[in-house]
């Protein structure tokens, strides 16, 4: 099985992290691709559509089963591609879901994409996450009719997620879904 990592938006907290995560996941997958966003080099704001196209191209080049590991805005890119039926991963690991428990506002579109979502997914959410807390996330996902999900309390600080915890979840998910 192969994997692609779609990190969070910030170069400062994600550029090194995504490469460290790629190295950590090499023991779990045949091939791991770590996406780097163009705005990390340009210094401009993220061009969401451009990054979505880039992710779609990478995913289109993968033969066989694959997992998507995404953080923050990487989750939004992933969910958009899934909703548009541009990708169907075997499973996902999402860390730092950028959503609150409110049903209106800027997170409404992400919530709409999650309605009746059924790809096996582990959501890693830190207890002190600035977005939604793990216990609130469980309730929101249940209310949205999300299937085949688990919410795990993260071990990181606020919106930072450790390589070790993601590797552990990937190992567990591979055992569960590699031969299914």
PDB file of C-alpha atoms in Angstrom, residues 90-161:
ATOM      1  CA  UNK A  90      -8.494   2.805   1.352  1.00  0.00           C
ATOM      2  CA  UNK A  91      -8.461   4.808   4.580  1.00  0.00           C
ATOM      3  CA  UNK A  92      -7.537   8.219   5.971  1.00  0.00           C
ATOM      4  CA  UNK A  93      -5.790   9.562   9.034  1.00  0.00           C
ATOM      5  CA  UNK A  94      -6.783  13.143   9.784  1.00  0.00           C
ATOM      6  CA  UNK A  95      -5.026  15.204  12.457  1.00  0.00           C
ATOM      7  CA  UNK A  96      -6.113  18.647  13.571  1.00  0.00           C
ATOM      8  CA  UNK A  97      -9.512  18.811  11.854  1.00  0.00           C
ATOM      9  CA  UNK A  98     -10.070  22.560  11.344  1.00  0.00           C
ATOM     10  CA  UNK A  99     -13.690  22.628  12.402  1.00  0.00           C
ATOM     11  CA  UNK A 100     -15.752  23.832  15.331  1.00  0.00           C
ATOM     12  CA  UNK A 101     -18.986  22.452  16.721  1.00  0.00           C
ATOM     13  CA  UNK A 102     -21.073  25.390  15.459  1.00  0.00           C
ATOM     14  CA  UNK A 103     -23.352  24.532  12.545  1.00  0.00           C
ATOM     15  CA  UNK A 104     -22.878  27.860  10.782  1.00  0.00           C
ATOM     16  CA  UNK A 105     -19.925  29.962   9.771  1.00  0.00           C
ATOM     17  CA  UNK A 106     -16.673  29.174   7.965  1.00  0.00           C
ATOM     18  CA  UNK A 107     -16.684  25.470   8.764  1.00  0.00           C
ATOM     19  CA  UNK A 108     -20.140  24.781   7.308  1.00  0.00           C
ATOM     20  CA  UNK A 109     -18.751  23.580   3.957  1.00  0.00           C
ATOM     21  CA  UNK A 110     -16.399  21.105   5.648  1.00  0.00           C
ATOM     22  CA  UNK A 111     -19.275  19.820   7.771  1.00  0.00           C
ATOM     23  CA  UNK A 112     -21.394  19.386   4.648  1.00  0.00           C
ATOM     24  CA  UNK A 113     -18.600  17.360   3.033  1.00  0.00           C
ATOM     25  CA  UNK A 114     -18.461  15.131   6.126  1.00  0.00           C
ATOM     26  CA  UNK A 115     -22.192  14.286   6.023  1.00  0.00           C
ATOM     27  CA  UNK A 116     -22.525  10.521   5.586  1.00  0.00           C
ATOM     28  CA  UNK A 117     -18.765  10.240   4.932  1.00  0.00           C
ATOM     29  CA  UNK A 118     -17.906   6.534   4.951  1.00  0.00           C
ATOM     30  CA  UNK A 119     -14.187   6.047   4.221  1.00  0.00           C
ATOM     31  CA  UNK A 120     -12.539   4.403   7.257  1.00  0.00           C
ATOM     32  CA  UNK A 121     -10.851   7.281   9.086  1.00  0.00           C
ATOM     33  CA  UNK A 122      -9.067   7.920  12.342  1.00  0.00           C
ATOM     34  CA  UNK A 123      -9.328  11.514  13.514  1.00  0.00           C
ATOM     35  CA  UNK A 124      -6.455  12.480  15.820  1.00  0.00           C
ATOM     36  CA  UNK A 125      -7.435  15.576  17.774  1.00  0.00           C
ATOM     37  CA  UNK A 126      -5.456  17.075  20.647  1.00  0.00           C
ATOM     38  CA  UNK A 127      -7.359  17.756  23.887  1.00  0.00           C
ATOM     39  CA  UNK A 128      -6.190  21.399  23.772  1.00  0.00           C
ATOM     40  CA  UNK A 129      -6.761  21.818  20.000  1.00  0.00           C
ATOM     41  CA  UNK A 130      -7.758  25.385  19.093  1.00  0.00           C
ATOM     42  CA  UNK A 131     -10.455  24.047  16.824  1.00  0.00           C
ATOM     43  CA  UNK A 132     -12.793  21.308  18.018  1.00  0.00           C
ATOM     44  CA  UNK A 133     -11.984  19.114  21.034  1.00  0.00           C
ATOM     45  CA  UNK A 134     -11.972  15.282  20.685  1.00  0.00           C
ATOM     46  CA  UNK A 135     -15.163  14.682  22.678  1.00  0.00           C
ATOM     47  CA  UNK A 136     -17.021  17.382  20.714  1.00  0.00           C
ATOM     48  CA  UNK A 137     -15.709  15.961  17.437  1.00  0.00           C
ATOM     49  CA  UNK A 138     -17.078  12.488  18.256  1.00  0.00           C
ATOM     50  CA  UNK A 139     -20.520  13.968  18.808  1.00  0.00           C
ATOM     51  CA  UNK A 140     -20.439  16.142  15.669  1.00  0.00           C
ATOM     52  CA  UNK A 141     -19.290  13.238  13.464  1.00  0.00           C
ATOM     53  CA  UNK A 142     -22.023  10.981  14.868  1.00  0.00           C
ATOM     54  CA  UNK A 143     -24.641  13.676  14.282  1.00  0.00           C
ATOM     55  CA  UNK A 144     -23.411  14.104  10.684  1.00  0.00           C
ATOM     56  CA  UNK A 145     -23.879  10.378  10.039  1.00  0.00           C
ATOM     57  CA  UNK A 146     -20.167   9.696   9.523  1.00  0.00           C
ATOM     58  CA  UNK A 147     -19.470   5.960   9.279  1.00  0.00           C
ATOM     59  CA  UNK A 148     -16.337   3.939  10.088  1.00  0.00           C
ATOM     60  CA  UNK A 149     -14.578   6.552  12.183  1.00  0.00           C
ATOM     61  CA  UNK A 150     -12.608   6.688  15.379  1.00  0.00           C
ATOM     62  CA  UNK A 151     -11.532   9.788  17.282  1.00  0.00           C
ATOM     63  CA  UNK A 152      -8.218   9.461  19.118  1.00  0.00           C
ATOM     64  CA  UNK A 153      -6.910  11.919  21.690  1.00  0.00           C
ATOM     65  CA  UNK A 154      -3.673  13.339  20.297  1.00  0.00           C
ATOM     66  CA  UNK A 155      -0.416  13.504  22.220  1.00  0.00           C
ATOM     67  CA  UNK A 156       0.779  16.811  20.805  1.00  0.00           C
ATOM     68  CA  UNK A 157       0.302  20.388  21.883  1.00  0.00           C
ATOM     69  CA  UNK A 158      -2.588  22.466  20.542  1.00  0.00           C
ATOM     70  CA  UNK A 159      -2.426  22.163  16.702  1.00  0.00           C
ATOM     71  CA  UNK A 160       0.851  20.151  16.585  1.00  0.00           C
ATOM     72  CA  UNK A 161       0.745  16.407  16.046  1.00  0.00           C
TER      73      UNK A 161
END
